[in-house]
mmCIF file of N, CA and C in Angstrom:
data_model
loop_
_atom_site.group_PDB
_atom_site.id
_atom_site.type_symbol
_atom_site.label_atom_id
_atom_site.label_comp_id
_atom_site.label_asym_id
_atom_site.label_seq_id
_atom_site.Cartn_x
_atom_site.Cartn_y
_atom_site.Cartn_z
ATOM 1 N N GLN A 8 -5.088 18.576 -7.133
ATOM 2 C CA GLN A 8 -5.293 17.162 -7.412
ATOM 3 C C GLN A 8 -4.062 16.384 -6.966
ATOM 4 N N VAL A 9 -4.289 15.391 -6.140
ATOM 5 C CA VAL A 9 -3.195 14.567 -5.643
ATOM 6 C C VAL A 9 -2.898 13.470 -6.654
ATOM 7 N N GLN A 10 -1.650 13.304 -6.960
ATOM 8 C CA GLN A 10 -1.229 12.208 -7.835
ATOM 9 C C GLN A 10 -0.308 11.279 -7.062
ATOM 10 N N LEU A 11 -0.558 9.983 -7.196
ATOM 11 C CA LEU A 11 0.250 8.972 -6.539
ATOM 12 C C LEU A 11 0.901 8.108 -7.615
ATOM 13 N N VAL A 12 2.188 7.883 -7.494
ATOM 14 C CA VAL A 12 2.913 7.104 -8.488
ATOM 15 C C VAL A 12 3.703 6.012 -7.782
ATOM 16 N N GLU A 13 3.352 4.759 -8.083
ATOM 17 C CA GLU A 13 4.050 3.624 -7.491
ATOM 18 C C GLU A 13 5.258 3.226 -8.338
ATOM 19 N N SER A 14 6.218 2.612 -7.687
ATOM 20 C CA SER A 14 7.372 2.037 -8.369
ATOM 21 C C SER A 14 7.947 0.934 -7.496
ATOM 22 N N GLY A 15 8.833 0.145 -8.087
ATOM 23 C CA GLY A 15 9.528 -0.883 -7.307
ATOM 24 C C GLY A 15 9.029 -2.289 -7.510
ATOM 25 N N GLY A 16 7.974 -2.470 -8.293
ATOM 26 C CA GLY A 16 7.506 -3.824 -8.551
ATOM 27 C C GLY A 16 8.476 -4.597 -9.411
ATOM 28 N N GLY A 17 8.227 -5.882 -9.535
ATOM 29 C CA GLY A 17 9.091 -6.720 -10.358
ATOM 30 C C GLY A 17 8.838 -8.179 -10.099
ATOM 31 N N SER A 18 9.756 -9.006 -10.564
ATOM 32 C CA SER A 18 9.653 -10.453 -10.392
ATOM 33 C C SER A 18 10.703 -10.920 -9.404
ATOM 34 N N VAL A 19 10.306 -11.818 -8.542
ATOM 35 C CA VAL A 19 11.216 -12.316 -7.511
ATOM 36 C C VAL A 19 10.833 -13.760 -7.202
ATOM 37 N N GLN A 20 11.791 -14.519 -6.727
ATOM 38 C CA GLN A 20 11.495 -15.903 -6.329
ATOM 39 C C GLN A 20 10.925 -15.927 -4.916
ATOM 40 N N ALA A 21 10.202 -16.982 -4.635
ATOM 41 C CA ALA A 21 9.628 -17.146 -3.306
ATOM 42 C C ALA A 21 10.722 -17.048 -2.241
ATOM 43 N N GLY A 22 10.404 -16.346 -1.176
ATOM 44 C CA GLY A 22 11.375 -16.118 -0.113
ATOM 45 C C GLY A 22 12.151 -14.829 -0.273
ATOM 46 N N GLY A 23 12.038 -14.200 -1.434
ATOM 47 C CA GLY A 23 12.760 -12.970 -1.697
ATOM 48 C C GLY A 23 12.068 -11.743 -1.133
ATOM 49 N N SER A 24 12.646 -10.590 -1.463
ATOM 50 C CA SER A 24 12.144 -9.310 -0.929
ATOM 51 C C SER A 24 12.029 -8.279 -2.043
ATOM 52 N N LEU A 25 11.138 -7.343 -1.836
ATOM 53 C CA LEU A 25 10.979 -6.188 -2.709
ATOM 54 C C LEU A 25 10.563 -4.996 -1.866
ATOM 55 N N ARG A 26 10.882 -3.804 -2.350
ATOM 56 C CA ARG A 26 10.400 -2.599 -1.707
ATOM 57 C C ARG A 26 9.622 -1.776 -2.719
ATOM 58 N N LEU A 27 8.361 -1.510 -2.422
ATOM 59 C CA LEU A 27 7.545 -0.648 -3.257
ATOM 60 C C LEU A 27 7.583 0.773 -2.716
ATOM 61 N N SER A 28 7.521 1.726 -3.630
ATOM 62 C CA SER A 28 7.476 3.135 -3.252
ATOM 63 C C SER A 28 6.252 3.785 -3.874
ATOM 64 N N CYS A 29 5.705 4.765 -3.187
ATOM 65 C CA CYS A 29 4.572 5.535 -3.686
ATOM 66 C C CYS A 29 4.881 6.999 -3.448
ATOM 67 N N ALA A 30 5.113 7.735 -4.530
ATOM 68 C CA ALA A 30 5.430 9.153 -4.420
ATOM 69 C C ALA A 30 4.163 9.976 -4.604
ATOM 70 N N SER A 31 3.944 10.899 -3.678
ATOM 71 C CA SER A 31 2.778 11.769 -3.747
ATOM 72 C C SER A 31 3.180 13.132 -4.279
ATOM 73 N N SER A 32 2.307 13.694 -5.106
ATOM 74 C CA SER A 32 2.609 14.995 -5.710
ATOM 75 C C SER A 32 2.512 16.127 -4.703
ATOM 76 N N THR A 33 1.795 15.893 -3.615
ATOM 77 C CA THR A 33 1.607 16.943 -2.625
ATOM 78 C C THR A 33 1.201 16.308 -1.304
ATOM 79 N N TYR A 34 1.285 17.091 -0.260
ATOM 80 C CA TYR A 34 0.774 16.625 1.016
ATOM 81 C C TYR A 34 -0.755 16.592 0.927
ATOM 82 N N ILE A 35 -1.342 15.530 1.401
ATOM 83 C CA ILE A 35 -2.786 15.409 1.362
ATOM 84 C C ILE A 35 -3.366 16.242 2.504
ATOM 85 N N THR A 36 -3.047 15.925 3.658
ATOM 86 C CA THR A 36 -3.324 16.723 4.844
ATOM 87 C C THR A 36 -2.266 16.350 5.858
ATOM 88 N N SER A 37 -2.255 17.026 6.977
ATOM 89 C CA SER A 37 -1.265 16.697 8.006
ATOM 90 C C SER A 37 -1.517 15.310 8.575
ATOM 91 N N SER A 38 -2.749 14.872 8.541
ATOM 92 C CA SER A 38 -3.099 13.527 8.958
ATOM 93 C C SER A 38 -3.913 12.885 7.853
ATOM 94 N N ALA A 39 -3.431 11.782 7.348
ATOM 95 C CA ALA A 39 -4.117 11.100 6.260
ATOM 96 C C ALA A 39 -3.927 9.599 6.418
ATOM 97 N N CYS A 40 -4.845 8.878 5.842
ATOM 98 C CA CYS A 40 -4.702 7.427 5.785
ATOM 99 C C CYS A 40 -4.089 7.084 4.438
ATOM 100 N N MET A 41 -2.935 6.454 4.477
ATOM 101 C CA MET A 41 -2.291 6.006 3.253
ATOM 102 C C MET A 41 -2.145 4.496 3.337
ATOM 103 N N ALA A 42 -2.416 3.832 2.223
ATOM 104 C CA ALA A 42 -2.490 2.374 2.270
ATOM 105 C C ALA A 42 -1.977 1.738 0.992
ATOM 106 N N TRP A 43 -1.703 0.465 1.115
ATOM 107 C CA TRP A 43 -1.388 -0.384 -0.031
ATOM 108 C C TRP A 43 -2.504 -1.415 -0.169
ATOM 109 N N PHE A 44 -2.962 -1.585 -1.394
ATOM 110 C CA PHE A 44 -3.904 -2.621 -1.750
ATOM 111 C C PHE A 44 -3.256 -3.498 -2.818
ATOM 112 N N ARG A 45 -3.834 -4.658 -3.055
ATOM 113 C CA ARG A 45 -3.370 -5.496 -4.155
ATOM 114 C C ARG A 45 -4.560 -6.190 -4.793
ATOM 115 N N GLN A 46 -4.370 -6.489 -6.060
ATOM 116 C CA GLN A 46 -5.428 -7.156 -6.815
ATOM 117 C C GLN A 46 -4.808 -8.199 -7.726
ATOM 118 N N ALA A 47 -5.179 -9.448 -7.489
ATOM 119 C CA ALA A 47 -4.746 -10.548 -8.336
ATOM 120 C C ALA A 47 -5.772 -10.736 -9.443
ATOM 121 N N PRO A 48 -5.378 -11.354 -10.562
ATOM 122 C CA PRO A 48 -6.315 -11.545 -11.676
ATOM 123 C C PRO A 48 -7.576 -12.274 -11.227
ATOM 124 N N GLY A 49 -8.724 -11.725 -11.582
ATOM 125 C CA GLY A 49 -9.990 -12.356 -11.262
ATOM 126 C C GLY A 49 -10.439 -12.203 -9.830
ATOM 127 N N LYS A 50 -9.697 -11.442 -9.037
ATOM 128 C CA LYS A 50 -10.041 -11.280 -7.621
ATOM 129 C C LYS A 50 -10.316 -9.820 -7.301
ATOM 130 N N GLU A 51 -10.905 -9.591 -6.136
ATOM 131 C CA GLU A 51 -11.179 -8.236 -5.699
ATOM 132 C C GLU A 51 -9.901 -7.554 -5.212
ATOM 133 N N ARG A 52 -9.972 -6.237 -5.140
ATOM 134 C CA ARG A 52 -8.850 -5.473 -4.619
ATOM 135 C C ARG A 52 -8.873 -5.574 -3.093
ATOM 136 N N ASP A 53 -7.785 -6.060 -2.532
ATOM 137 C CA ASP A 53 -7.709 -6.307 -1.097
ATOM 138 C C ASP A 53 -6.730 -5.363 -0.411
ATOM 139 N N TYR A 54 -7.092 -4.991 0.800
ATOM 140 C CA TYR A 54 -6.216 -4.178 1.631
ATOM 141 C C TYR A 54 -5.016 -5.016 2.084
ATOM 142 N N VAL A 55 -3.853 -4.377 2.086
ATOM 143 C CA VAL A 55 -2.619 -5.048 2.503
ATOM 144 C C VAL A 55 -2.075 -4.423 3.786
ATOM 145 N N ALA A 56 -1.904 -3.107 3.758
ATOM 146 C CA ALA A 56 -1.340 -2.410 4.917
ATOM 147 C C ALA A 56 -1.716 -0.938 4.831
ATOM 148 N N ALA A 57 -1.745 -0.277 5.980
ATOM 149 C CA ALA A 57 -2.101 1.138 6.001
ATOM 150 C C ALA A 57 -1.338 1.838 7.107
ATOM 151 N N ILE A 58 -1.235 3.155 6.953
ATOM 152 C CA ILE A 58 -0.621 3.979 7.988
ATOM 153 C C ILE A 58 -1.423 5.259 8.124
ATOM 154 N N TYR A 59 -1.721 5.635 9.360
ATOM 155 C CA TYR A 59 -2.381 6.907 9.611
ATOM 156 C C TYR A 59 -1.269 7.886 9.929
ATOM 157 N N THR A 60 -1.011 8.786 8.993
ATOM 158 C CA THR A 60 0.221 9.560 9.030
ATOM 159 C C THR A 60 0.352 10.463 10.255
ATOM 160 N N GLY A 61 -0.775 10.961 10.757
ATOM 161 C CA GLY A 61 -0.689 11.871 11.890
ATOM 162 C C GLY A 61 -0.120 11.206 13.122
ATOM 163 N N ALA A 62 -0.587 10.000 13.396
ATOM 164 C CA ALA A 62 -0.162 9.286 14.600
ATOM 165 C C ALA A 62 0.947 8.282 14.320
ATOM 166 N N GLY A 63 1.164 7.992 13.057
ATOM 167 C CA GLY A 63 2.146 6.975 12.712
ATOM 168 C C GLY A 63 1.675 5.567 12.980
ATOM 169 N N ALA A 64 0.390 5.403 13.248
ATOM 170 C CA ALA A 64 -0.158 4.074 13.519
ATOM 171 C C ALA A 64 -0.178 3.244 12.244
ATOM 172 N N THR A 65 0.190 1.985 12.360
ATOM 173 C CA THR A 65 0.233 1.102 11.201
ATOM 174 C C THR A 65 -0.719 -0.071 11.389
ATOM 175 N N TYR A 66 -1.190 -0.569 10.263
ATOM 176 C CA TYR A 66 -2.166 -1.649 10.269
ATOM 177 C C TYR A 66 -1.788 -2.630 9.161
ATOM 178 N N TYR A 67 -2.041 -3.921 9.390
ATOM 179 C CA TYR A 67 -1.679 -4.939 8.416
ATOM 180 C C TYR A 67 -2.779 -5.986 8.291
ATOM 181 N N ALA A 68 -2.971 -6.451 7.065
ATOM 182 C CA ALA A 68 -3.818 -7.614 6.853
ATOM 183 C C ALA A 68 -3.129 -8.835 7.458
ATOM 184 N N ASP A 69 -3.915 -9.772 7.946
ATOM 185 C CA ASP A 69 -3.342 -10.958 8.585
ATOM 186 C C ASP A 69 -2.403 -11.715 7.650
ATOM 187 N N SER A 70 -2.717 -11.693 6.363
ATOM 188 C CA SER A 70 -1.944 -12.469 5.400
ATOM 189 C C SER A 70 -0.518 -11.965 5.218
ATOM 190 N N VAL A 71 -0.254 -10.734 5.624
ATOM 191 C CA VAL A 71 1.091 -10.170 5.416
ATOM 192 C C VAL A 71 1.771 -9.777 6.720
ATOM 193 N N LYS A 72 1.069 -9.913 7.833
ATOM 194 C CA LYS A 72 1.606 -9.499 9.132
ATOM 195 C C LYS A 72 2.885 -10.267 9.431
ATOM 196 N N GLY A 73 3.912 -9.532 9.820
ATOM 197 C CA GLY A 73 5.194 -10.145 10.108
ATOM 198 C C GLY A 73 6.107 -10.264 8.906
ATOM 199 N N ARG A 74 5.571 -10.057 7.719
ATOM 200 C CA ARG A 74 6.386 -10.145 6.489
ATOM 201 C C ARG A 74 6.516 -8.803 5.796
ATOM 202 N N PHE A 75 5.491 -7.984 5.869
ATOM 203 C CA PHE A 75 5.483 -6.681 5.196
ATOM 204 C C PHE A 75 5.563 -5.566 6.234
ATOM 205 N N THR A 76 6.192 -4.469 5.839
ATOM 206 C CA THR A 76 6.279 -3.294 6.707
ATOM 207 C C THR A 76 5.948 -2.047 5.895
ATOM 208 N N ILE A 77 4.992 -1.269 6.390
ATOM 209 C CA ILE A 77 4.644 -0.005 5.745
ATOM 210 C C ILE A 77 5.338 1.122 6.495
ATOM 211 N N SER A 78 5.857 2.085 5.742
ATOM 212 C CA SER A 78 6.532 3.221 6.375
ATOM 213 C C SER A 78 6.375 4.448 5.485
ATOM 214 N N GLN A 79 6.740 5.587 6.029
ATOM 215 C CA GLN A 79 6.581 6.828 5.284
ATOM 216 C C GLN A 79 7.807 7.713 5.470
ATOM 217 N N ASP A 80 8.096 8.506 4.465
ATOM 218 C CA ASP A 80 9.101 9.558 4.544
ATOM 219 C C ASP A 80 8.352 10.852 4.276
ATOM 220 N N ASN A 81 7.997 11.552 5.336
ATOM 221 C CA ASN A 81 7.159 12.740 5.180
ATOM 222 C C ASN A 81 7.852 13.829 4.368
ATOM 223 N N ALA A 82 9.143 13.981 4.590
ATOM 224 C CA ALA A 82 9.868 15.048 3.889
ATOM 225 C C ALA A 82 9.869 14.812 2.382
ATOM 226 N N LYS A 83 9.989 13.554 1.989
ATOM 227 C CA LYS A 83 10.032 13.226 0.566
ATOM 228 C C LYS A 83 8.650 12.880 0.015
ATOM 229 N N LYS A 84 7.628 12.862 0.913
ATOM 230 C CA LYS A 84 6.266 12.537 0.500
ATOM 231 C C LYS A 84 6.223 11.175 -0.192
ATOM 232 N N ILE A 85 6.873 10.194 0.413
ATOM 233 C CA ILE A 85 6.933 8.855 -0.159
ATOM 234 C C ILE A 85 6.418 7.852 0.858
ATOM 235 N N LEU A 86 5.600 6.946 0.378
ATOM 236 C CA LEU A 86 5.112 5.820 1.161
ATOM 237 C C LEU A 86 5.830 4.570 0.670
ATOM 238 N N TYR A 87 6.260 3.732 1.610
ATOM 239 C CA TYR A 87 6.973 2.524 1.250
ATOM 240 C C TYR A 87 6.209 1.278 1.705
ATOM 241 N N LEU A 88 6.454 0.188 1.014
ATOM 242 C CA LEU A 88 6.017 -1.122 1.470
ATOM 243 C C LEU A 88 7.200 -2.065 1.299
ATOM 244 N N HIS A 89 7.775 -2.460 2.432
ATOM 245 C CA HIS A 89 8.869 -3.404 2.411
ATOM 246 C C HIS A 89 8.271 -4.804 2.521
ATOM 247 N N MET A 90 8.534 -5.638 1.533
ATOM 248 C CA MET A 90 7.959 -6.970 1.477
ATOM 249 C C MET A 90 9.086 -8.002 1.559
ATOM 250 N N SER A 91 8.966 -8.912 2.498
ATOM 251 C CA SER A 91 9.964 -9.964 2.634
ATOM 252 C C SER A 91 9.258 -11.311 2.749
ATOM 253 N N SER A 92 10.043 -12.374 2.656
ATOM 254 C CA SER A 92 9.489 -13.735 2.695
ATOM 255 C C SER A 92 8.306 -13.854 1.743
ATOM 256 N N LEU A 93 8.511 -13.362 0.538
ATOM 257 C CA LEU A 93 7.417 -13.329 -0.428
ATOM 258 C C LEU A 93 6.994 -14.736 -0.832
ATOM 259 N N LYS A 94 5.695 -14.857 -1.091
ATOM 260 C CA LYS A 94 5.093 -16.137 -1.478
ATOM 261 C C LYS A 94 4.421 -15.972 -2.835
ATOM 262 N N PRO A 95 4.249 -17.077 -3.571
ATOM 263 C CA PRO A 95 3.556 -16.967 -4.868
ATOM 264 C C PRO A 95 2.178 -16.314 -4.737
ATOM 265 N N GLU A 96 1.508 -16.524 -3.625
ATOM 266 C CA GLU A 96 0.177 -15.926 -3.453
ATOM 267 C C GLU A 96 0.222 -14.422 -3.210
ATOM 268 N N ASP A 97 1.406 -13.845 -3.094
ATOM 269 C CA ASP A 97 1.544 -12.394 -3.016
ATOM 270 C C ASP A 97 1.535 -11.747 -4.400
ATOM 271 N N THR A 98 1.544 -12.570 -5.440
ATOM 272 C CA THR A 98 1.532 -12.064 -6.807
ATOM 273 C C THR A 98 0.260 -11.277 -7.071
ATOM 274 N N ALA A 99 0.411 -10.037 -7.512
ATOM 275 C CA ALA A 99 -0.735 -9.154 -7.743
ATOM 276 C C ALA A 99 -0.224 -7.819 -8.278
ATOM 277 N N VAL A 100 -1.157 -7.000 -8.711
ATOM 278 C CA VAL A 100 -0.852 -5.591 -8.943
ATOM 279 C C VAL A 100 -1.072 -4.869 -7.618
ATOM 280 N N TYR A 101 -0.065 -4.115 -7.195
ATOM 281 C CA TYR A 101 -0.120 -3.410 -5.927
ATOM 282 C C TYR A 101 -0.417 -1.930 -6.182
ATOM 283 N N TYR A 102 -1.378 -1.413 -5.429
ATOM 284 C CA TYR A 102 -1.817 -0.030 -5.580
ATOM 285 C C TYR A 102 -1.587 0.748 -4.295
ATOM 286 N N CYS A 103 -1.174 1.967 -4.459
ATOM 287 C CA CYS A 103 -1.084 2.918 -3.361
ATOM 288 C C CYS A 103 -2.382 3.723 -3.340
ATOM 289 N N ALA A 104 -2.899 4.013 -2.148
ATOM 290 C CA ALA A 104 -4.137 4.774 -2.024
ATOM 291 C C ALA A 104 -4.027 5.732 -0.847
ATOM 292 N N ALA A 105 -4.813 6.808 -0.900
ATOM 293 C CA ALA A 105 -4.763 7.792 0.164
ATOM 294 C C ALA A 105 -6.118 8.474 0.323
ATOM 295 N N ASP A 106 -6.365 8.902 1.557
ATOM 296 C CA ASP A 106 -7.575 9.681 1.836
ATOM 297 C C ASP A 106 -7.348 10.488 3.106
ATOM 298 N N SER A 107 -7.990 11.646 3.186
ATOM 299 C CA SER A 107 -7.808 12.506 4.355
ATOM 300 C C SER A 107 -8.657 12.070 5.542
ATOM 301 N N SER A 108 -9.558 11.150 5.318
ATOM 302 C CA SER A 108 -10.485 10.754 6.375
ATOM 303 C C SER A 108 -9.944 9.613 7.223
ATOM 304 N N LEU A 109 -10.115 9.722 8.517
ATOM 305 C CA LEU A 109 -9.737 8.647 9.424
ATOM 306 C C LEU A 109 -10.548 7.392 9.137
ATOM 307 N N ASN A 110 -11.767 7.568 8.606
ATOM 308 C CA ASN A 110 -12.615 6.403 8.331
ATOM 309 C C ASN A 110 -11.941 5.403 7.399
ATOM 310 N N ALA A 111 -11.116 5.919 6.511
ATOM 311 C CA ALA A 111 -10.416 5.025 5.592
ATOM 312 C C ALA A 111 -9.518 4.063 6.354
ATOM 313 N N CYS A 112 -8.934 4.550 7.451
ATOM 314 C CA CYS A 112 -8.058 3.711 8.267
ATOM 315 C C CYS A 112 -8.832 2.956 9.340
ATOM 316 N N VAL A 113 -10.149 3.009 9.261
ATOM 317 C CA VAL A 113 -10.986 2.196 10.140
ATOM 318 C C VAL A 113 -11.589 1.048 9.343
ATOM 319 N N THR A 114 -12.048 1.384 8.141
ATOM 320 C CA THR A 114 -12.721 0.376 7.315
ATOM 321 C C THR A 114 -11.768 -0.402 6.420
ATOM 322 N N PHE A 115 -10.706 0.274 5.933
ATOM 323 C CA PHE A 115 -9.767 -0.298 4.962
ATOM 324 C C PHE A 115 -10.497 -0.790 3.715
ATOM 325 N N LEU A 116 -11.604 -0.152 3.382
ATOM 326 C CA LEU A 116 -12.336 -0.510 2.171
ATOM 327 C C LEU A 116 -11.908 0.402 1.021
ATOM 328 N N PRO A 117 -11.706 -0.160 -0.169
ATOM 329 C CA PRO A 117 -11.274 0.674 -1.310
ATOM 330 C C PRO A 117 -12.177 1.884 -1.549
ATOM 331 N N SER A 118 -13.476 1.748 -1.311
ATOM 332 C CA SER A 118 -14.411 2.831 -1.602
ATOM 333 C C SER A 118 -14.192 4.048 -0.701
ATOM 334 N N TYR A 119 -13.457 3.902 0.396
ATOM 335 C CA TYR A 119 -13.207 5.015 1.303
ATOM 336 C C TYR A 119 -11.965 5.819 0.910
ATOM 337 N N PHE A 120 -11.246 5.352 -0.099
ATOM 338 C CA PHE A 120 -10.015 6.036 -0.510
ATOM 339 C C PHE A 120 -10.267 6.846 -1.771
ATOM 340 N N THR A 121 -9.874 8.117 -1.721
ATOM 341 C CA THR A 121 -10.133 9.031 -2.828
ATOM 342 C C THR A 121 -9.073 8.965 -3.905
ATOM 343 N N TYR A 122 -7.827 8.849 -3.485
ATOM 344 C CA TYR A 122 -6.709 8.958 -4.431
ATOM 345 C C TYR A 122 -6.049 7.588 -4.623
ATOM 346 N N TRP A 123 -5.724 7.278 -5.877
ATOM 347 C CA TRP A 123 -5.134 5.991 -6.242
ATOM 348 C C TRP A 123 -3.985 6.174 -7.206
ATOM 349 N N GLY A 124 -2.993 5.316 -7.072
ATOM 350 C CA GLY A 124 -1.943 5.246 -8.071
ATOM 351 C C GLY A 124 -2.354 4.307 -9.190
ATOM 352 N N GLN A 125 -1.456 4.155 -10.160
ATOM 353 C CA GLN A 125 -1.769 3.355 -11.340
ATOM 354 C C GLN A 125 -1.467 1.878 -11.141
ATOM 355 N N GLY A 126 -0.739 1.557 -10.085
ATOM 356 C CA GLY A 126 -0.426 0.163 -9.782
ATOM 357 C C GLY A 126 0.935 -0.257 -10.287
ATOM 358 N N THR A 127 1.518 -1.230 -9.599
ATOM 359 C CA THR A 127 2.797 -1.816 -10.014
ATOM 360 C C THR A 127 2.719 -3.320 -9.807
ATOM 361 N N GLN A 128 3.185 -4.075 -10.797
ATOM 362 C CA GLN A 128 3.062 -5.530 -10.783
ATOM 363 C C GLN A 128 4.141 -6.165 -9.900
ATOM 364 N N VAL A 129 3.718 -7.086 -9.061
ATOM 365 C CA VAL A 129 4.638 -7.910 -8.284
ATOM 366 C C VAL A 129 4.350 -9.361 -8.631
ATOM 367 N N THR A 130 5.381 -10.073 -9.076
ATOM 368 C CA THR A 130 5.239 -11.477 -9.448
ATOM 369 C C THR A 130 6.220 -12.299 -8.622
ATOM 370 N N VAL A 131 5.707 -13.279 -7.907
ATOM 371 C CA VAL A 131 6.538 -14.144 -7.076
ATOM 372 C C VAL A 131 6.444 -15.563 -7.636
ATOM 373 N N SER A 132 7.566 -16.097 -8.026
ATOM 374 C CA SER A 132 7.591 -17.439 -8.600
ATOM 375 C C SER A 132 8.060 -18.451 -7.558
ATOM 376 N N SER A 133 7.557 -19.666 -7.701
ATOM 377 C CA SER A 133 7.914 -20.719 -6.727
ATOM 378 C C SER A 133 9.167 -21.462 -7.131
#
């Protein structure tokens, strides 16, 4: 059973930066889709960024492109999300997700991801 544990959330003023981490209990497969999602109160869970670990290909939602960077440390089994130029609308609970299927990195739909972390709160004040 794969366990994902997020950390690094917190409160920051608009324009600031945060780095989220997602530690995995084990390697999922040599190639996996790992992603960050976020969910604001009363809204659906939205895809933020993803990485297909085998190829190192990265993907970003338009709303965060140029501000957020997803990366991985394979040796430490950690997924990162570097967030800069944060805006109040970035406020949400951020979730780490993973799946062994390439389809997850094609659809970026929550239903395609098998493994989820518990979430970490990010609050951006204006």
